[in-house]
């Protein structure tokens, strides 16, 4: 048995590489990307030649462009997934036959599809007149007293809230939540509030975009009022 027999896993000797390239002079035409990885020093003594420096700069730019392209592709894939999830949510909301169906669909999709840790939906009005659902029902006066600043903003917001606002929105879970995103629900006047929370204090940042939450709120603004008392 020959213990010195080479396998495909063994590194090639420099002479073997040289012999292969001599026999295949057009190899790099088929694999042009390999040229960007090669180091080809230019004879210039101890000084770094202008040609070497230019090649190094071009190689760095090439790597930077690859990283940027990879990040763009990752973002595109993430956006595609978000679009599909959002489409399913909107279609499910539109199929709801009553207030309970719509609220249940919202909570379910936020939990299962979007992995949102905490969801809280409020309707403002008389609890005896609004159909029962997972949503909380409070008077508009109570909402203004506890989350008046959020309602006055008329837009989605991300970040942290005061203890009073957190307790009002998330109740017994308030101490578990590090960051939140909120958006008032408006049909002429504010009729509700949608809030989501995460245990990570940096998850919902004031600098992050609110396009998704604003879009969902716009959908709810159009389909919920007809199920609520006028």
Short mmCIF file of C-alpha atoms in Angstrom, two decimals:
data_model
loop_
_atom_site.label_atom_id
_atom_site.label_comp_id
_atom_site.label_asym_id
_atom_site.label_seq_id
_atom_site.Cartn_x
_atom_site.Cartn_y
_atom_site.Cartn_z
CA UNK A 1 0.00 0.00 0.00
CA UNK A 2 1.39 3.41 -0.99
CA UNK A 3 1.07 5.81 1.97
CA UNK A 4 2.43 8.67 -0.16
CA UNK A 5 -0.40 8.64 -2.67
CA UNK A 6 -1.83 12.14 -3.05
CA UNK A 7 -5.53 12.93 -2.84
CA UNK A 8 -7.60 15.90 -4.04
CA UNK A 9 -7.37 17.31 -0.53
CA UNK A 10 -3.57 17.54 -0.66
CA UNK A 11 -2.06 20.92 -1.64
CA UNK A 12 -0.46 21.13 -5.06
CA UNK A 13 3.24 21.69 -5.46
CA UNK A 14 4.24 25.01 -7.10
CA UNK A 15 5.75 23.05 -10.00
CA UNK A 16 2.43 21.34 -10.62
CA UNK A 17 0.60 24.67 -10.70
CA UNK A 18 3.20 26.11 -13.08
CA UNK A 19 2.97 23.08 -15.36
CA UNK A 20 -0.83 23.29 -15.41
CA UNK A 21 -0.81 26.98 -16.36
CA UNK A 22 1.74 26.35 -19.09
CA UNK A 23 -0.50 23.68 -20.55
CA UNK A 24 -3.61 25.87 -20.14
CA UNK A 25 -2.58 29.42 -21.10
CA UNK A 26 -6.21 30.57 -21.41
CA UNK A 27 -7.21 29.39 -17.92
CA UNK A 28 -7.80 32.90 -16.53
CA UNK A 29 -10.06 33.78 -19.45
CA UNK A 30 -12.53 31.27 -18.04
CA UNK A 31 -11.98 32.44 -14.45
CA UNK A 32 -11.37 36.22 -14.65
CA UNK A 33 -12.42 36.81 -11.01
CA UNK A 34 -9.32 34.95 -9.84
CA UNK A 35 -7.11 37.66 -11.27
CA UNK A 36 -8.46 40.12 -8.68
CA UNK A 37 -7.22 37.82 -5.92
CA UNK A 38 -3.67 37.41 -7.26
CA UNK A 39 -0.71 39.36 -5.91
CA UNK A 40 1.64 40.30 -8.76
CA UNK A 41 4.50 42.43 -7.36
CA UNK A 42 6.22 44.78 -9.76
CA UNK A 43 10.02 44.86 -9.53
CA UNK A 44 10.97 48.24 -8.08
CA UNK A 45 13.46 47.53 -5.34
CA UNK A 46 12.42 48.36 -1.81
CA UNK A 47 9.95 51.04 -2.94
CA UNK A 48 6.31 50.27 -3.69
CA UNK A 49 5.72 51.00 -7.35
CA UNK A 50 2.84 53.11 -8.61
CA UNK A 51 1.52 50.10 -10.52
CA UNK A 52 1.43 47.96 -7.36
CA UNK A 53 -0.33 50.73 -5.46
CA UNK A 54 -2.92 51.14 -8.23
CA UNK A 55 -3.55 47.40 -8.28
CA UNK A 56 -3.97 47.37 -4.48
CA UNK A 57 -6.45 50.26 -4.63
CA UNK A 58 -8.42 48.57 -7.40
CA UNK A 59 -8.49 45.33 -5.43
CA UNK A 60 -9.77 47.15 -2.33
CA UNK A 61 -12.46 48.86 -4.38
CA UNK A 62 -13.42 45.55 -5.91
CA UNK A 63 -13.85 43.96 -2.48
CA UNK A 64 -15.81 46.97 -1.23
CA UNK A 65 -18.16 46.77 -4.21
CA UNK A 66 -18.65 43.06 -3.61
CA UNK A 67 -19.58 43.70 0.02
CA UNK A 68 -21.99 46.45 -1.00
CA UNK A 69 -23.60 44.27 -3.64
CA UNK A 70 -23.95 41.42 -1.16
CA UNK A 71 -25.61 43.77 1.34
CA UNK A 72 -27.99 45.08 -1.33
CA UNK A 73 -28.96 41.54 -2.27
CA UNK A 74 -29.55 40.66 1.39
CA UNK A 75 -31.73 43.76 1.82
CA UNK A 76 -33.66 42.90 -1.34
CA UNK A 77 -34.35 39.39 -0.05
CA UNK A 78 -35.44 40.77 3.32
CA UNK A 79 -37.75 43.28 1.61
CA UNK A 80 -39.26 40.51 -0.52
CA UNK A 81 -40.02 38.47 2.59
CA UNK A 82 -41.50 41.51 4.35
CA UNK A 83 -43.65 42.28 1.31
CA UNK A 84 -45.01 38.71 1.21
CA UNK A 85 -45.81 38.75 4.93
CA UNK A 86 -47.46 42.16 4.68
CA UNK A 87 -49.53 41.06 1.69
CA UNK A 88 -50.79 38.01 3.57
CA UNK A 89 -51.65 40.16 6.57
CA UNK A 90 -53.57 42.72 4.53
CA UNK A 91 -55.51 40.03 2.65
CA UNK A 92 -56.38 38.31 5.92
CA UNK A 93 -57.55 41.60 7.43
CA UNK A 94 -59.73 42.28 4.40
CA UNK A 95 -61.33 38.85 4.69
CA UNK A 96 -62.40 39.46 8.30
CA UNK A 97 -66.17 39.28 8.70
CA UNK A 98 -66.38 41.22 11.94
CA UNK A 99 -64.28 43.13 14.45
CA UNK A 100 -63.21 39.99 16.28
CA UNK A 101 -61.94 38.38 13.06
CA UNK A 102 -59.89 41.42 12.13
CA UNK A 103 -58.32 41.86 15.57
CA UNK A 104 -57.56 38.14 15.85
CA UNK A 105 -55.89 38.18 12.42
CA UNK A 106 -53.75 41.17 13.38
CA UNK A 107 -52.55 39.61 16.63
CA UNK A 108 -51.93 36.22 15.01
CA UNK A 109 -49.93 37.57 12.06
CA UNK A 110 -47.88 39.93 14.22
CA UNK A 111 -47.02 37.02 16.51
CA UNK A 112 -46.48 34.17 14.03
CA UNK A 113 -45.35 35.87 10.81
CA UNK A 114 -43.55 38.96 12.08
CA UNK A 115 -42.32 37.55 15.42
CA UNK A 116 -43.44 40.70 17.24
CA UNK A 117 -43.03 40.05 20.95
CA UNK A 118 -45.74 42.34 22.32
CA UNK A 119 -48.81 43.72 20.55
CA UNK A 120 -51.39 46.01 22.08
CA UNK A 121 -54.43 47.41 20.25
CA UNK A 122 -56.80 49.98 21.74
CA UNK A 123 -60.20 51.30 20.71
CA UNK A 124 -61.53 54.51 22.21
CA UNK A 125 -65.17 54.57 23.17
CA UNK A 126 -67.85 52.93 25.31
CA UNK A 127 -66.96 49.34 26.20
CA UNK A 128 -70.68 48.42 26.16
CA UNK A 129 -71.06 49.53 22.54
CA UNK A 130 -67.86 48.17 20.97
CA UNK A 131 -67.95 44.44 20.08
CA UNK A 132 -65.77 42.20 22.23
CA UNK A 133 -62.30 41.29 20.91
CA UNK A 134 -58.66 40.98 22.01
CA UNK A 135 -58.38 44.77 21.74
CA UNK A 136 -58.63 46.96 24.84
CA UNK A 137 -61.46 49.46 25.03
CA UNK A 138 -60.93 52.70 26.94
CA UNK A 139 -62.57 56.09 26.92
CA UNK A 140 -61.04 58.79 24.75
CA UNK A 141 -60.58 60.89 27.89
CA UNK A 142 -58.53 58.13 29.53
CA UNK A 143 -56.45 57.74 26.39
CA UNK A 144 -55.72 61.45 26.22
CA UNK A 145 -54.78 61.49 29.90
CA UNK A 146 -52.30 58.59 29.56
CA UNK A 147 -50.99 58.73 25.97
CA UNK A 148 -52.01 62.21 24.89
CA UNK A 149 -48.58 63.03 23.44
CA UNK A 150 -48.69 59.95 21.18
CA UNK A 151 -52.18 60.81 19.94
CA UNK A 152 -51.25 64.42 19.21
CA UNK A 153 -48.37 63.29 17.00
CA UNK A 154 -50.76 61.69 14.47
CA UNK A 155 -47.88 59.53 13.20
CA UNK A 156 -45.89 56.39 13.95
CA UNK A 157 -43.12 56.76 16.53
CA UNK A 158 -40.31 54.47 17.74
CA UNK A 159 -38.18 54.50 20.86
CA UNK A 160 -38.94 54.51 24.56
CA UNK A 161 -41.90 55.78 26.56
CA UNK A 162 -42.46 57.03 30.07
CA UNK A 163 -43.52 54.66 32.85
CA UNK A 164 -47.10 55.96 32.82
CA UNK A 165 -47.48 55.41 29.07
CA UNK A 166 -45.88 51.96 29.23
CA UNK A 167 -48.15 50.85 32.05
CA UNK A 168 -51.24 52.08 30.23
CA UNK A 169 -50.34 50.42 26.92
CA UNK A 170 -48.79 47.12 28.01
CA UNK A 171 -50.15 46.63 31.54
CA UNK A 172 -48.49 43.75 33.39
CA UNK A 173 -45.85 43.39 30.64
CA UNK A 174 -44.65 46.99 30.90
CA UNK A 175 -41.53 46.16 32.91
CA UNK A 176 -40.43 43.52 30.38
CA UNK A 177 -40.36 45.88 27.40
CA UNK A 178 -37.28 47.86 26.40
CA UNK A 179 -38.48 49.68 23.26
CA UNK A 180 -41.76 50.32 21.47
CA UNK A 181 -43.33 51.53 18.25
CA UNK A 182 -46.74 53.20 18.32
CA UNK A 183 -49.16 54.66 15.81
CA UNK A 184 -52.57 56.31 16.38
CA UNK A 185 -55.52 54.97 14.39
CA UNK A 186 -57.41 57.85 12.81
CA UNK A 187 -60.67 58.15 10.89
CA UNK A 188 -61.47 61.84 11.07
CA UNK A 189 -60.53 61.72 14.75
CA UNK A 190 -58.39 59.25 16.66
CA UNK A 191 -60.40 56.09 17.35
CA UNK A 192 -57.61 53.79 18.51
CA UNK A 193 -53.94 53.08 19.05
CA UNK A 194 -51.67 50.28 17.83
CA UNK A 195 -48.46 49.56 19.73
CA UNK A 196 -45.76 46.89 19.48
CA UNK A 197 -42.93 46.21 21.91
CA UNK A 198 -39.66 44.34 22.19
CA UNK A 199 -37.52 43.35 25.17
CA UNK A 200 -34.43 44.77 23.45
CA UNK A 201 -34.12 48.50 24.36
CA UNK A 202 -32.46 49.16 20.99
CA UNK A 203 -34.84 47.17 18.79
CA UNK A 204 -37.26 50.02 18.05
CA UNK A 205 -35.05 53.10 17.70
CA UNK A 206 -36.14 56.68 17.14
CA UNK A 207 -33.98 56.74 13.99
CA UNK A 208 -35.53 53.69 12.33
CA UNK A 209 -38.16 53.84 9.61
CA UNK A 210 -41.85 53.41 10.41
CA UNK A 211 -43.11 52.66 6.90
CA UNK A 212 -44.42 49.18 7.74
CA UNK A 213 -46.33 50.22 10.88
CA UNK A 214 -47.71 53.31 9.16
CA UNK A 215 -48.92 51.20 6.24
CA UNK A 216 -50.69 48.69 8.50
CA UNK A 217 -52.29 51.59 10.36
CA UNK A 218 -53.57 53.03 7.07
CA UNK A 219 -55.17 49.68 6.25
CA UNK A 220 -56.78 49.48 9.70
CA UNK A 221 -57.99 53.08 9.38
CA UNK A 222 -60.01 52.00 6.36
CA UNK A 223 -61.46 48.67 7.46
CA UNK A 224 -62.07 49.06 11.22
CA UNK A 225 -64.40 52.10 11.44
CA UNK A 226 -67.30 50.29 9.74
CA UNK A 227 -67.20 47.71 12.54
CA UNK A 228 -67.21 50.32 15.31
CA UNK A 229 -70.16 52.39 16.56
CA UNK A 230 -70.42 55.83 14.99
#
